[in-house]
CSV table of C-alpha atoms in Angstrom, one decimal:
chain,number,residue,atom,x,y,z
A,1,UNK,CA,133.1,36.1,4.2
A,2,UNK,CA,137.2,37.7,4.5
A,3,UNK,CA,137.1,39.8,1.4
A,4,UNK,CA,133.5,41.5,2.0
A,5,UNK,CA,134.6,42.7,5.8
A,6,UNK,CA,137.9,44.5,4.4
A,7,UNK,CA,135.3,46.2,2.0
A,8,UNK,CA,132.9,46.9,4.8
A,9,UNK,CA,135.9,48.0,7.0
A,10,UNK,CA,137.6,50.7,4.6
A,11,UNK,CA,134.7,52.2,4.7
A,12,UNK,CA,134.7,55.2,7.3
A,13,UNK,CA,130.8,55.4,7.6
A,14,UNK,CA,131.4,51.8,9.0
A,15,UNK,CA,133.4,53.2,12.2
A,16,UNK,CA,131.3,56.1,12.4
A,17,UNK,CA,128.2,53.8,12.9
A,18,UNK,CA,130.2,51.2,15.1
A,19,UNK,CA,131.0,54.3,17.7
A,20,UNK,CA,127.6,55.7,17.7
A,21,UNK,CA,125.8,52.4,18.0
A,22,UNK,CA,128.6,51.1,20.6
A,23,UNK,CA,128.1,54.4,22.7
A,24,UNK,CA,123.9,53.8,22.7
A,25,UNK,CA,124.7,50.3,23.8
A,26,UNK,CA,126.7,51.4,26.5
A,27,UNK,CA,124.3,54.1,27.7
A,28,UNK,CA,121.9,51.8,27.9
A,29,UNK,CA,123.8,49.3,29.5
A,30,UNK,CA,125.1,51.8,32.2
A,31,UNK,CA,121.3,53.3,32.7
A,32,UNK,CA,120.4,49.2,33.3
A,33,UNK,CA,122.9,48.9,36.4
A,34,UNK,CA,122.0,52.3,37.8
A,35,UNK,CA,124.2,54.6,36.4
A,36,UNK,CA,127.5,53.5,38.2
A,37,UNK,CA,130.6,55.5,37.3
A,38,UNK,CA,132.3,52.4,37.1
A,39,UNK,CA,131.0,51.1,33.6
A,40,UNK,CA,130.9,54.6,32.4
A,41,UNK,CA,129.3,54.9,29.0
A,42,UNK,CA,132.7,56.3,27.6
A,43,UNK,CA,135.3,54.0,29.4
A,44,UNK,CA,133.1,50.5,28.5
A,45,UNK,CA,132.3,51.8,24.7
A,46,UNK,CA,136.3,52.7,24.0
A,47,UNK,CA,137.0,49.7,25.5
A,48,UNK,CA,134.6,47.4,23.2
A,49,UNK,CA,135.8,48.9,20.2
A,50,UNK,CA,139.2,48.3,21.1
A,51,UNK,CA,138.4,44.7,21.4
A,52,UNK,CA,136.4,44.7,18.1
A,53,UNK,CA,139.5,46.5,16.3
A,54,UNK,CA,141.9,43.9,17.6
A,55,UNK,CA,139.7,41.0,16.6
A,56,UNK,CA,139.4,42.3,13.0
A,57,UNK,CA,142.7,43.0,13.0
A,58,UNK,CA,141.9,46.8,12.3
A,59,UNK,CA,144.9,50.0,13.0
A,60,UNK,CA,143.9,52.9,14.9
A,61,UNK,CA,144.6,54.9,11.7
A,62,UNK,CA,141.5,52.9,9.6
A,63,UNK,CA,139.2,53.8,12.6
A,64,UNK,CA,140.0,57.3,12.9
A,65,UNK,CA,139.4,57.9,9.3
A,66,UNK,CA,135.4,57.2,9.9
A,67,UNK,CA,135.9,58.3,13.9
A,68,UNK,CA,137.5,61.9,12.9
A,69,UNK,CA,134.0,63.1,12.3
A,70,UNK,CA,132.9,62.6,15.5
A,71,UNK,CA,135.9,63.9,16.9
A,72,UNK,CA,135.7,67.0,14.7
A,73,UNK,CA,132.8,67.9,16.6
A,74,UNK,CA,134.7,68.4,19.9
A,75,UNK,CA,135.5,72.0,18.4
A,76,UNK,CA,132.1,73.4,18.1
A,77,UNK,CA,131.4,71.4,21.0
A,78,UNK,CA,134.0,73.2,22.9
A,79,UNK,CA,132.8,76.5,21.3
A,80,UNK,CA,129.5,75.9,22.6
A,81,UNK,CA,130.1,76.1,26.2
A,82,UNK,CA,129.9,79.4,25.8
A,83,UNK,CA,126.3,79.2,26.4
A,84,UNK,CA,125.6,77.4,29.3
A,85,UNK,CA,129.0,79.8,30.9
A,86,UNK,CA,126.7,83.2,29.5
A,87,UNK,CA,123.6,81.5,31.4
A,88,UNK,CA,125.4,81.4,34.9
A,89,UNK,CA,127.5,84.4,34.1
A,90,UNK,CA,125.8,86.2,37.6
A,91,UNK,CA,127.0,83.4,39.5
A,92,UNK,CA,130.5,83.5,38.2
A,93,UNK,CA,130.5,87.1,38.2
A,94,UNK,CA,130.1,87.1,41.8
A,95,UNK,CA,132.8,84.1,42.6
A,96,UNK,CA,135.1,85.2,40.3
A,97,UNK,CA,138.2,85.8,42.9
A,98,UNK,CA,137.8,82.7,44.4
A,99,UNK,CA,137.4,80.5,41.3
A,100,UNK,CA,140.8,82.7,39.7
A,101,UNK,CA,142.6,81.2,43.2
A,102,UNK,CA,141.0,77.7,43.4
A,103,UNK,CA,142.2,77.4,40.0
A,104,UNK,CA,145.8,78.5,40.6
A,105,UNK,CA,145.9,76.2,43.3
A,106,UNK,CA,144.3,73.4,41.4
A,107,UNK,CA,146.5,73.5,38.6
A,108,UNK,CA,149.7,73.5,40.2
A,109,UNK,CA,148.6,70.2,42.6
A,110,UNK,CA,147.5,68.4,39.7
A,111,UNK,CA,150.9,68.9,38.0
A,112,UNK,CA,153.2,69.0,40.9
A,113,UNK,CA,151.8,65.9,42.4
A,114,UNK,CA,151.6,63.5,39.6
A,115,UNK,CA,155.6,64.4,38.9
A,116,UNK,CA,156.2,63.7,42.4
A,117,UNK,CA,154.3,60.4,42.8
A,118,UNK,CA,155.7,59.1,39.5
A,119,UNK,CA,159.3,60.2,40.0
A,120,UNK,CA,159.4,58.5,43.7
A,121,UNK,CA,158.3,55.4,42.3
A,122,UNK,CA,161.1,55.6,39.3
A,123,UNK,CA,159.2,56.4,36.3
A,124,UNK,CA,161.2,57.2,33.2
A,125,UNK,CA,161.9,60.6,32.1
A,126,UNK,CA,159.6,60.6,29.1
A,127,UNK,CA,156.6,59.1,30.9
A,128,UNK,CA,157.3,61.7,33.6
A,129,UNK,CA,157.0,64.7,31.0
A,130,UNK,CA,154.1,63.4,29.7
A,131,UNK,CA,152.3,63.4,32.8
A,132,UNK,CA,153.0,66.8,33.7
A,133,UNK,CA,150.1,68.2,31.7
A,134,UNK,CA,147.5,65.3,32.6
A,135,UNK,CA,144.9,67.4,33.6
A,136,UNK,CA,143.9,70.2,30.4
A,137,UNK,CA,141.7,68.7,27.7
A,138,UNK,CA,143.9,66.4,25.1
A,139,UNK,CA,144.6,69.4,22.6
A,140,UNK,CA,146.3,71.6,25.2
A,141,UNK,CA,148.2,68.6,26.6
A,142,UNK,CA,149.7,67.7,23.3
A,143,UNK,CA,151.0,71.4,23.0
A,144,UNK,CA,152.5,71.2,26.7
A,145,UNK,CA,154.2,67.6,26.1
A,146,UNK,CA,155.7,69.0,22.6
A,147,UNK,CA,156.8,71.9,24.4
A,148,UNK,CA,159.0,70.1,27.3
A,149,UNK,CA,159.9,67.1,25.3
A,150,UNK,CA,157.3,64.3,26.4
A,151,UNK,CA,155.2,61.9,23.7
A,152,UNK,CA,152.4,64.1,22.7
A,153,UNK,CA,150.1,61.3,21.9
A,154,UNK,CA,150.4,59.5,25.2
A,155,UNK,CA,150.1,62.8,26.9
A,156,UNK,CA,146.9,63.3,25.4
A,157,UNK,CA,145.9,59.5,26.5
A,158,UNK,CA,146.8,60.1,30.1
A,159,UNK,CA,144.6,63.0,29.8
A,160,UNK,CA,141.7,60.9,29.1
A,161,UNK,CA,142.4,58.6,31.7
A,162,UNK,CA,142.7,61.1,33.9
A,163,UNK,CA,139.4,62.1,32.7
A,164,UNK,CA,137.9,59.0,34.0
A,165,UNK,CA,139.7,58.9,37.2
A,166,UNK,CA,138.2,62.0,38.1
A,167,UNK,CA,134.7,60.8,37.2
A,168,UNK,CA,135.2,57.7,39.1
A,169,UNK,CA,135.9,58.9,42.3
A,170,UNK,CA,134.3,62.3,42.5
A,171,UNK,CA,131.1,61.7,43.4
A,172,UNK,CA,132.8,59.5,46.6
A,173,UNK,CA,134.9,62.7,47.3
A,174,UNK,CA,132.2,64.9,47.2
A,175,UNK,CA,130.3,63.0,49.7
A,176,UNK,CA,133.3,62.6,52.1
A,177,UNK,CA,134.1,66.3,52.1
A,178,UNK,CA,130.3,67.4,52.0
A,179,UNK,CA,130.6,69.5,48.4
A,180,UNK,CA,126.9,70.2,48.2
A,181,UNK,CA,127.0,73.1,45.7
A,182,UNK,CA,126.8,72.0,42.2
A,183,UNK,CA,128.8,74.9,40.8
A,184,UNK,CA,131.6,74.0,43.1
A,185,UNK,CA,131.2,69.9,41.8
A,186,UNK,CA,131.5,71.1,38.5
A,187,UNK,CA,134.7,73.4,39.1
A,188,UNK,CA,136.6,70.4,40.9
A,189,UNK,CA,135.8,68.2,38.2
A,190,UNK,CA,135.9,70.7,35.0
A,191,UNK,CA,140.0,71.3,36.7
A,192,UNK,CA,140.9,67.9,37.2
A,193,UNK,CA,139.0,66.4,34.4
A,194,UNK,CA,138.7,68.5,31.8
A,195,UNK,CA,136.6,67.9,29.0
A,196,UNK,CA,135.6,64.4,29.8
A,197,UNK,CA,135.0,66.1,33.7
A,198,UNK,CA,132.8,68.2,32.0
A,199,UNK,CA,130.5,65.9,30.2
A,200,UNK,CA,130.0,64.2,33.6
A,201,UNK,CA,129.3,67.2,35.3
A,202,UNK,CA,126.1,67.9,32.6
A,203,UNK,CA,125.1,64.7,34.2
A,204,UNK,CA,124.6,66.8,37.8
A,205,UNK,CA,122.9,70.0,36.4
A,206,UNK,CA,123.8,72.7,33.7
A,207,UNK,CA,125.3,74.8,36.6
A,208,UNK,CA,128.0,72.1,37.4
A,209,UNK,CA,128.3,71.3,33.6
A,210,UNK,CA,128.7,75.7,33.2
A,211,UNK,CA,131.3,75.6,35.9
A,212,UNK,CA,133.4,72.8,34.6
A,213,UNK,CA,133.3,74.2,31.2
A,214,UNK,CA,134.6,77.3,32.7
A,215,UNK,CA,137.5,75.6,34.8
A,216,UNK,CA,138.7,73.7,32.0
A,217,UNK,CA,139.7,76.9,29.8
A,218,UNK,CA,141.3,78.3,32.4
A,219,UNK,CA,142.8,75.9,34.0
A,220,UNK,CA,144.1,74.6,30.2
A,221,UNK,CA,145.2,78.8,30.4
A,222,UNK,CA,146.9,78.3,33.7
A,223,UNK,CA,149.0,75.1,33.0
A,224,UNK,CA,149.8,75.9,29.5
A,225,UNK,CA,152.1,78.9,30.8
A,226,UNK,CA,152.7,77.2,33.9
A,227,UNK,CA,153.9,73.6,33.5
A,228,UNK,CA,157.1,74.7,31.1
A,229,UNK,CA,158.5,76.6,34.0
A,230,UNK,CA,157.7,74.0,36.9
A,231,UNK,CA,159.3,71.7,34.7
A,232,UNK,CA,162.5,74.0,34.5
A,233,UNK,CA,162.5,74.6,38.1
A,234,UNK,CA,162.6,70.7,38.7
A,235,UNK,CA,165.5,70.8,36.7
A,236,UNK,CA,164.0,67.8,34.2
B,1,UNK,CA,119.8,75.4,14.4
B,2,UNK,CA,122.0,75.5,11.0
B,3,UNK,CA,122.9,79.0,11.6
B,4,UNK,CA,123.3,78.3,15.4
B,5,UNK,CA,126.0,75.8,14.3
B,6,UNK,CA,127.4,77.9,11.8
B,7,UNK,CA,128.0,80.4,14.4
B,8,UNK,CA,130.1,78.3,16.4
B,9,UNK,CA,132.1,77.0,13.6
B,10,UNK,CA,132.6,80.7,12.7
B,11,UNK,CA,133.7,81.4,16.2
B,12,UNK,CA,135.8,78.1,16.3
B,13,UNK,CA,137.7,79.4,13.1
B,14,UNK,CA,138.1,83.1,14.7
B,15,UNK,CA,139.6,81.3,17.6
B,16,UNK,CA,142.1,79.2,15.5
B,17,UNK,CA,143.1,82.4,13.7
B,18,UNK,CA,144.0,84.4,16.8
B,19,UNK,CA,145.8,81.2,18.5
B,20,UNK,CA,148.0,81.2,15.4
B,21,UNK,CA,148.6,85.3,14.8
B,22,UNK,CA,149.6,85.7,18.3
B,23,UNK,CA,151.3,82.0,19.1
B,24,UNK,CA,149.2,81.1,21.7
B,25,UNK,CA,149.7,78.2,23.6
B,26,UNK,CA,145.8,77.6,23.8
B,27,UNK,CA,144.1,75.7,21.5
B,28,UNK,CA,141.6,77.7,19.0
B,29,UNK,CA,138.2,76.0,20.3
B,30,UNK,CA,138.8,77.8,23.8
B,31,UNK,CA,139.6,80.5,22.1
B,32,UNK,CA,136.1,80.1,20.6
B,33,UNK,CA,134.5,79.8,23.4
B,34,UNK,CA,135.6,83.2,24.4
B,35,UNK,CA,134.9,85.1,21.4
B,36,UNK,CA,131.5,83.3,21.8
B,37,UNK,CA,130.7,84.6,25.4
B,38,UNK,CA,131.6,88.2,24.6
B,39,UNK,CA,129.4,87.9,21.5
B,40,UNK,CA,126.3,86.6,23.8
B,41,UNK,CA,127.5,89.1,26.5
B,42,UNK,CA,127.3,92.0,24.0
B,43,UNK,CA,124.2,90.6,22.2
B,44,UNK,CA,122.5,90.0,26.0
B,45,UNK,CA,120.8,87.2,25.1
B,46,UNK,CA,121.0,83.6,23.2
B,47,UNK,CA,119.7,83.3,19.7
B,48,UNK,CA,117.7,80.2,19.9
B,49,UNK,CA,119.0,78.7,16.9
B,50,UNK,CA,122.6,79.0,18.7
B,51,UNK,CA,121.1,77.2,21.8
B,52,UNK,CA,119.6,74.4,20.0
B,53,UNK,CA,122.9,73.8,18.2
B,54,UNK,CA,124.7,74.2,21.5
B,55,UNK,CA,122.6,72.0,23.8
B,56,UNK,CA,122.3,69.6,21.1
B,57,UNK,CA,125.9,69.3,21.1
B,58,UNK,CA,126.6,69.1,24.8
B,59,UNK,CA,124.1,66.7,25.3
B,60,UNK,CA,126.2,64.0,23.7
B,61,UNK,CA,129.7,65.4,25.1
B,62,UNK,CA,130.6,62.3,26.4
B,63,UNK,CA,130.5,60.0,22.5
B,64,UNK,CA,132.8,62.6,21.1
B,65,UNK,CA,135.8,61.4,23.4
B,66,UNK,CA,135.5,57.6,22.6
B,67,UNK,CA,137.7,58.3,19.0
B,68,UNK,CA,140.5,60.0,21.1
B,69,UNK,CA,139.9,57.3,23.8
B,70,UNK,CA,140.5,54.3,21.4
B,71,UNK,CA,144.0,56.0,20.6
B,72,UNK,CA,145.0,54.6,23.8
B,73,UNK,CA,145.6,51.3,22.1
B,74,UNK,CA,148.3,52.6,19.8
B,75,UNK,CA,150.4,53.3,23.1
B,76,UNK,CA,149.7,49.5,24.6
B,77,UNK,CA,153.3,48.6,25.0
B,78,UNK,CA,154.4,51.6,26.5
B,79,UNK,CA,151.4,51.8,29.1
B,80,UNK,CA,152.1,47.9,29.8
B,81,UNK,CA,155.7,48.4,30.8
B,82,UNK,CA,155.0,51.3,33.7
B,83,UNK,CA,151.4,50.7,34.0
B,84,UNK,CA,151.3,50.6,38.0
B,85,UNK,CA,153.4,53.6,38.2
B,86,UNK,CA,151.1,55.5,35.6
B,87,UNK,CA,147.9,54.5,37.2
B,88,UNK,CA,148.8,55.3,41.3
B,89,UNK,CA,150.5,58.4,40.0
B,90,UNK,CA,147.2,59.4,38.1
B,91,UNK,CA,144.9,58.1,40.6
B,92,UNK,CA,146.4,59.3,43.8
B,93,UNK,CA,147.2,63.1,41.4
B,94,UNK,CA,143.4,63.3,40.3
B,95,UNK,CA,141.9,62.7,44.0
B,96,UNK,CA,144.3,65.5,45.7
B,97,UNK,CA,143.4,67.9,42.9
B,98,UNK,CA,139.8,67.1,43.3
B,99,UNK,CA,140.1,67.5,47.2
B,100,UNK,CA,142.2,70.6,46.8
B,101,UNK,CA,140.2,72.4,44.5
B,102,UNK,CA,137.0,72.0,45.9
B,103,UNK,CA,137.7,72.6,49.3
B,104,UNK,CA,139.7,76.1,48.2
B,105,UNK,CA,136.6,76.9,46.8
B,106,UNK,CA,134.4,75.9,49.2
B,107,UNK,CA,136.5,77.6,52.0
B,108,UNK,CA,136.4,80.8,50.3
B,109,UNK,CA,132.6,81.3,49.1
B,110,UNK,CA,131.7,79.8,52.4
B,111,UNK,CA,130.4,83.8,53.2
B,112,UNK,CA,128.7,84.1,50.0
B,113,UNK,CA,124.8,84.0,49.8
B,114,UNK,CA,124.2,81.7,47.4
B,115,UNK,CA,120.6,81.9,47.4
B,116,UNK,CA,118.7,82.1,44.2
B,117,UNK,CA,121.7,81.1,42.3
B,118,UNK,CA,120.4,78.0,40.8
């Protein structure tokens, strides 16, 4: 029985099937319980898979040998964001200046506030530096963390947790602030929660998704230039 | 469908090359997105094959984050040591960021005519 398991687990295909099947199950589960963001399909799926890996004594590298084929699709999916952007080009052109200003304000707030809170609570310096780029999409976060001396892999993880927190809190915040325009919702989500938020925004509408993708791209650019300068100014 | 996927991959590849050649701090796919957007603006329409591939991928965007998310298990010990500080910092910062961004955008566009935009 044990050797049978090892034979199967060593095959990359197995972990692709596990990942997709788990995600289909958690999506179904989420719909069953009324779509609460607390049981977000991605969060539940990755928790279940981590538990399964722990139970079977599988390390992350082995899992990723299979899962990388899913991970790889993030590249073309990011390129694909150009399509909804093009569909809503008129709207974006009309709002370009407000969008750029909101992006600059948001990106500065994201980096400064996380450093301020973590520093006030006594986080270690490497944690601080890994937290700074948390509002940008994982591949950019990795690059920034490397540049300023944080842990790249940890920065990517923080970016994902941030994405989840954004999806959990955003619907409540939008209701509280009376944000009704899907374009505004999408932009705030994409800025604070990058690709994770963009995936979530597409559940509102393609308009929200398009603005979220735009915010993700812009924020990545702005943060990549801004965070190294901020870190130097703060003397970290 | 296949031609559409090919175009997405070609844009990504060109994006990676440009980022590498100019030593930009941006990931290749983001540059690829910019390239595809320029191509669509020049073409003035979205070819059916591209739309099908793009919308197929974007419909399942959330799934694509699962493999990277599972990677958090690698940092279990580090996170266990400082989890409260990390969680508080991330929650406060994310909430403040969403509030600031949404309010700035709402305030700056308050006089804009948004009819027919949806």
